[in-house]
Amino acid sequence: MNNYNENTDELIKYKKISVPLDSRLFIFSDVHGKKNEVDMLIKKVKGKETDHYAFIGDIIDRGPHGPALLYDVIYNDNYHMCIGNHEHFLIKSCENQLFFQNWMFKDSKYDNGGTETFFSIFRPGMNFFKDKLTNKCPLILEIEHGDLNLGLIHAEVPLFFETRPYMSNWQDIVEYAHCNSYYGWDMIWSRDVIKNVLQHYQNGTISSLPKIEGIDYVLHGHTGVKNPIKHQNMIWFDTGFASGKISMLEYDKENNDFIIHQLDDEEILYIKEQGNNIIV
């Protein structure tokens, strides 16, 4: 173990929730403090208090209202979240000075975003949110919504973890996350899978990475894409970084696909299986 303590020992590894069929389910990725955009998107689709809203991590940092969004997740039973690397930054920074320094890092080119959060909550707020996050928000969130089962993992299913062959069965993935804390780390931080998909698309070929069996879709953020992208049943949709507009997904059962809700878009958009829009 190095000085960065690259493990996920402090996190709940897995949680499964059920969303009633008479509630709509909306899923966000990497909103980074843009609570106003989140609220406007919910208003745009006429979301109700009885509907459910899930976040694939990175609620905080780089934007002004991350802590307010965390309050929504912590105190609202209809808000759900799996841990993102920016929440993990906060959790680890409570006890690890190297993590704290990196969370605060900002120069003319890079901004890890921690300053916006830290100067809103300071040390007492960090400890408060660490306690709440580690008791409610898991590494892996599974959502059952009628016949649909979704897996939410912030960065990726670690198909390239160490020297193991592709582990692509959902139950095996969940079980291994419980017994190997460093496997969980890759779920929050790694970009190996999306880089593989990107390389194949740039070469005009299709990645041979397997479908994740035992789950309908696995949804990810973490890596910026101009538009949501799908490979097999894995989807990445952190569009806020690359396009400036966050995306909210809603499953359309009739078309067996996800509707992409964005501000200022009137037409109904669906996810296309093409990869030349990825930014790593």
Coordinates of C-alpha atoms in Angstrom, one line a residue:
M1 CA 0.0 0.0 0.0
N2 CA 1.4 3.4 -0.9
N3 CA 1.1 6.8 0.8
Y4 CA -2.1 7.5 -1.1
N5 CA -3.8 4.5 0.6
E6 CA -5.4 3.4 -2.7
N7 CA -8.2 1.2 -1.3
T8 CA -11.9 1.4 -0.6
D9 CA -11.9 -0.1 2.9
E10 CA -14.1 2.7 4.3
L11 CA -16.9 2.3 1.8
I12 CA -20.1 0.3 1.6
K13 CA -19.4 -2.0 -1.3
Y14 CA -22.9 -2.7 -2.6
K15 CA -26.5 -1.6 -2.2
K16 CA -29.6 -2.6 -4.1
I17 CA -32.7 -0.5 -4.1
S18 CA -36.1 -0.9 -5.8
V19 CA -37.9 2.0 -7.5
P20 CA -41.7 1.5 -7.8
L21 CA -43.1 1.2 -11.3
D22 CA -45.4 4.2 -10.7
S23 CA -42.3 6.4 -10.1
R24 CA -40.1 7.7 -12.9
L25 CA -36.4 7.1 -12.6
F26 CA -33.8 9.8 -13.7
I27 CA -30.1 9.3 -13.6
F28 CA -27.4 12.0 -13.5
S29 CA -23.6 11.7 -13.9
D30 CA -20.9 14.1 -12.7
V31 CA -23.0 17.2 -12.1
H32 CA -20.1 18.9 -10.1
G33 CA -22.1 21.3 -8.0
K34 CA -24.5 22.4 -10.8
K35 CA -27.6 22.1 -8.6
N36 CA -29.4 24.8 -10.6
E37 CA -29.1 22.7 -13.8
V38 CA -30.2 19.6 -12.0
D39 CA -33.3 21.4 -10.6
M40 CA -34.1 22.9 -14.1
L41 CA -33.8 19.5 -15.8
I42 CA -36.2 17.9 -13.2
K43 CA -38.6 20.8 -13.7
K44 CA -38.3 20.5 -17.5
V45 CA -39.5 16.8 -17.5
K46 CA -42.1 17.6 -14.8
G47 CA -40.4 15.4 -12.2
K48 CA -42.3 14.9 -9.0
E49 CA -41.3 14.4 -5.4
T50 CA -42.4 10.8 -5.7
D51 CA -40.0 10.2 -8.6
H52 CA -36.5 8.8 -8.0
Y53 CA -33.2 10.5 -8.8
A54 CA -29.9 8.7 -8.9
F55 CA -26.4 10.1 -9.3
I56 CA -23.3 8.3 -10.5
G57 CA -20.9 10.2 -8.2
D58 CA -19.0 13.5 -8.5
I59 CA -21.8 15.6 -7.2
I60 CA -19.3 17.9 -5.6
D61 CA -16.3 20.1 -6.6
R62 CA -15.8 22.6 -9.5
G63 CA -19.2 24.1 -9.0
P64 CA -20.8 26.1 -6.2
H65 CA -23.6 24.0 -4.9
G66 CA -22.1 20.5 -4.4
P67 CA -22.7 20.4 -0.6
A68 CA -26.4 21.4 -1.2
L69 CA -26.7 18.4 -3.6
L70 CA -25.2 16.1 -1.1
Y71 CA -27.8 17.2 1.5
D72 CA -30.5 16.2 -1.1
V73 CA -28.9 12.8 -1.4
I74 CA -28.4 12.3 2.3
Y75 CA -31.7 13.5 3.6
N76 CA -34.1 12.6 0.7
D77 CA -35.2 8.9 0.4
N78 CA -35.8 9.4 -3.3
Y79 CA -32.3 10.5 -4.0
H80 CA -29.6 7.9 -4.4
M81 CA -25.8 7.9 -5.3
C82 CA -22.8 5.7 -5.7
I83 CA -19.5 7.2 -4.7
G84 CA -17.5 9.1 -7.3
N85 CA -13.8 9.9 -7.2
H86 CA -14.5 13.5 -6.0
E87 CA -16.5 12.2 -3.0
H88 CA -13.7 9.7 -2.4
F89 CA -11.2 12.7 -2.5
L90 CA -13.2 14.3 0.3
I91 CA -13.5 11.1 2.4
K92 CA -9.8 10.3 2.1
S93 CA -8.7 13.9 2.7
C94 CA -10.2 13.8 6.2
E95 CA -7.3 11.7 7.3
N96 CA -4.6 11.8 4.5
Q97 CA -2.7 15.0 3.9
L98 CA -1.5 13.9 0.5
F99 CA -5.0 13.3 -0.6
F100 CA -6.0 16.7 0.7
Q101 CA -3.2 18.4 -1.1
N102 CA -4.2 16.8 -4.4
W103 CA -7.9 17.5 -3.8
M104 CA -6.9 21.2 -3.4
F105 CA -4.6 21.3 -6.4
K106 CA -5.3 24.0 -9.0
D107 CA -3.2 25.7 -11.6
S108 CA -3.7 27.3 -15.1
K109 CA -4.3 23.9 -16.7
Y110 CA -5.8 21.6 -14.0
D111 CA -8.3 22.0 -11.3
N112 CA -9.2 19.1 -9.1
G113 CA -12.0 21.2 -7.7
G114 CA -11.7 20.7 -4.0
T115 CA -11.3 24.4 -3.1
E116 CA -14.9 25.1 -4.0
T117 CA -16.1 22.4 -1.7
F118 CA -13.6 22.9 1.1
F119 CA -14.2 26.7 1.5
S120 CA -17.9 26.0 1.7
I121 CA -17.7 23.4 4.5
F122 CA -14.2 23.4 6.0
R123 CA -13.0 20.6 8.2
P124 CA -16.1 20.1 10.3
G125 CA -18.2 19.8 7.1
M126 CA -15.7 17.3 5.6
N127 CA -16.0 15.1 8.7
F128 CA -19.8 15.4 8.6
F129 CA -20.1 14.4 5.0
K130 CA -17.5 11.6 5.3
D131 CA -19.7 10.1 8.0
K132 CA -22.9 10.4 6.0
L133 CA -21.4 9.2 2.7
T134 CA -19.7 6.2 4.1
N135 CA -23.0 5.2 5.8
K136 CA -25.4 5.7 2.8
C137 CA -23.6 5.8 -0.5
P138 CA -22.1 2.6 -1.9
L139 CA -19.3 1.8 -4.3
I140 CA -21.8 -0.2 -6.4
L141 CA -25.5 0.8 -6.6
E142 CA -28.0 -1.6 -8.2
I143 CA -31.4 -0.3 -9.1
E144 CA -34.4 -2.5 -9.8
H145 CA -37.2 -0.7 -11.7
G146 CA -39.8 -3.2 -12.8
D147 CA -38.1 -5.6 -15.2
L148 CA -35.1 -3.3 -15.6
N149 CA -32.0 -3.8 -13.5
L150 CA -29.3 -1.2 -13.7
G151 CA -25.8 -1.1 -12.2
L152 CA -24.3 2.2 -11.3
I153 CA -20.5 2.3 -10.9
H154 CA -18.7 5.7 -11.2
A155 CA -15.7 4.9 -13.5
E156 CA -15.9 1.4 -14.9
V157 CA -16.2 -2.3 -14.3
P158 CA -12.4 -3.1 -14.0
L159 CA -12.1 -5.5 -16.9
F160 CA -8.3 -5.0 -16.9
F161 CA -7.7 -5.4 -13.1
E162 CA -4.2 -6.9 -12.5
T163 CA -3.7 -10.1 -14.4
R164 CA -7.2 -11.5 -14.0
P165 CA -9.1 -12.5 -17.1
Y166 CA -12.2 -10.4 -17.9
M167 CA -14.6 -10.7 -15.0
S168 CA -17.9 -9.9 -16.7
N169 CA -20.6 -11.5 -14.6
W170 CA -22.4 -9.0 -12.5
Q171 CA -22.6 -11.2 -9.4
D172 CA -18.9 -12.1 -9.6
I173 CA -18.1 -8.4 -9.9
V174 CA -20.1 -7.5 -6.8
E175 CA -18.6 -10.4 -4.8
Y176 CA -15.0 -9.5 -5.8
A177 CA -15.6 -5.9 -4.8
H178 CA -16.3 -7.1 -1.3
C179 CA -13.1 -9.1 -1.0
N180 CA -10.6 -6.9 -2.9
S181 CA -10.5 -3.3 -1.9
Y182 CA -8.2 -2.3 -4.7
Y183 CA -10.6 -3.7 -7.3
G184 CA -13.1 -1.2 -5.8
W185 CA -10.5 1.6 -6.2
D186 CA -10.5 1.0 -10.0
M187 CA -14.3 1.2 -10.0
I188 CA -13.9 4.8 -8.8
W189 CA -10.7 6.0 -10.5
S190 CA -9.7 3.9 -13.6
R191 CA -10.2 4.8 -17.3
D192 CA -8.7 1.6 -18.8
V193 CA -12.0 0.3 -20.3
I194 CA -13.1 3.6 -21.9
K195 CA -9.6 4.1 -23.3
N196 CA -9.8 0.6 -24.9
V197 CA -13.1 1.5 -26.5
L198 CA -11.8 4.8 -27.7
Q199 CA -8.7 3.3 -29.3
H200 CA -10.8 0.8 -31.2
Y201 CA -13.2 3.4 -32.5
Q202 CA -10.3 5.7 -33.6
N203 CA -8.9 2.7 -35.5
G204 CA -12.2 2.0 -37.1
T205 CA -12.7 -1.3 -35.3
I206 CA -15.0 -2.5 -32.6
S207 CA -13.7 -3.4 -29.1
S208 CA -14.0 -7.0 -28.2
L209 CA -14.7 -6.2 -24.5
P210 CA -17.5 -8.4 -23.2
K211 CA -21.1 -7.6 -22.3
I212 CA -21.6 -7.5 -18.5
E213 CA -23.9 -10.5 -17.9
G214 CA -26.6 -10.6 -15.2
I215 CA -27.5 -7.0 -15.4
D216 CA -29.4 -5.0 -18.1
Y217 CA -27.1 -2.0 -18.2
V218 CA -24.1 -0.6 -16.3
L219 CA -23.9 3.2 -16.2
H220 CA -20.7 5.2 -15.7
G221 CA -19.4 8.8 -15.6
H222 CA -15.9 9.9 -14.7
T223 CA -14.6 10.3 -18.3
G224 CA -15.8 13.3 -20.3
V225 CA -17.8 12.6 -23.5
K226 CA -19.4 15.1 -25.8
N227 CA -22.5 12.8 -26.1
P228 CA -23.4 9.7 -24.1
I229 CA -21.8 6.6 -25.5
K230 CA -22.7 2.9 -25.3
H231 CA -20.6 -0.2 -25.8
Q232 CA -22.3 -3.5 -25.3
N233 CA -24.4 -2.8 -22.2
M234 CA -22.0 -0.3 -20.7
I235 CA -22.8 3.4 -20.9
W236 CA -20.7 6.5 -20.2
F237 CA -22.5 9.9 -20.0
D238 CA -20.3 12.5 -18.3
T239 CA -21.2 15.2 -20.8
G240 CA -20.8 18.2 -18.5
F241 CA -17.1 18.4 -18.9
A242 CA -16.9 18.1 -22.7
S243 CA -20.1 19.8 -23.9
G244 CA -20.9 22.1 -20.9
K245 CA -24.3 20.5 -20.5
I246 CA -25.0 17.8 -18.0
S247 CA -27.2 14.8 -19.2
M248 CA -30.0 13.2 -17.3
L249 CA -31.0 9.7 -18.6
E250 CA -34.5 8.1 -18.4
Y251 CA -35.1 4.6 -19.7
D252 CA -37.7 4.3 -22.5
K253 CA -39.1 0.8 -22.2
E254 CA -41.0 1.0 -25.5
N255 CA -37.8 1.7 -27.5
N256 CA -35.5 -0.3 -25.2
D257 CA -33.1 2.7 -24.9
F258 CA -32.3 5.7 -22.8
I259 CA -33.7 9.2 -23.4
I260 CA -31.1 11.9 -23.0
H261 CA -32.5 15.0 -21.3
Q262 CA -30.5 18.1 -21.6
L263 CA -31.3 21.8 -21.2
D264 CA -32.4 23.6 -24.3
D265 CA -32.9 20.4 -26.3
E266 CA -36.6 20.0 -27.4
E267 CA -36.2 16.9 -29.4
I268 CA -36.0 13.4 -27.9
L269 CA -32.4 12.1 -28.1
Y270 CA -31.2 8.6 -27.7
I271 CA -27.8 7.1 -27.1
K272 CA -25.9 6.1 -30.2
E273 CA -23.3 3.3 -30.2
Q274 CA -20.4 5.3 -31.6
G275 CA -17.2 6.4 -29.9
N276 CA -15.6 9.2 -31.8
N277 CA -17.0 11.7 -29.3
I278 CA -15.0 10.5 -26.3
I279 CA -12.6 12.9 -24.6
V280 CA -10.1 11.3 -22.2

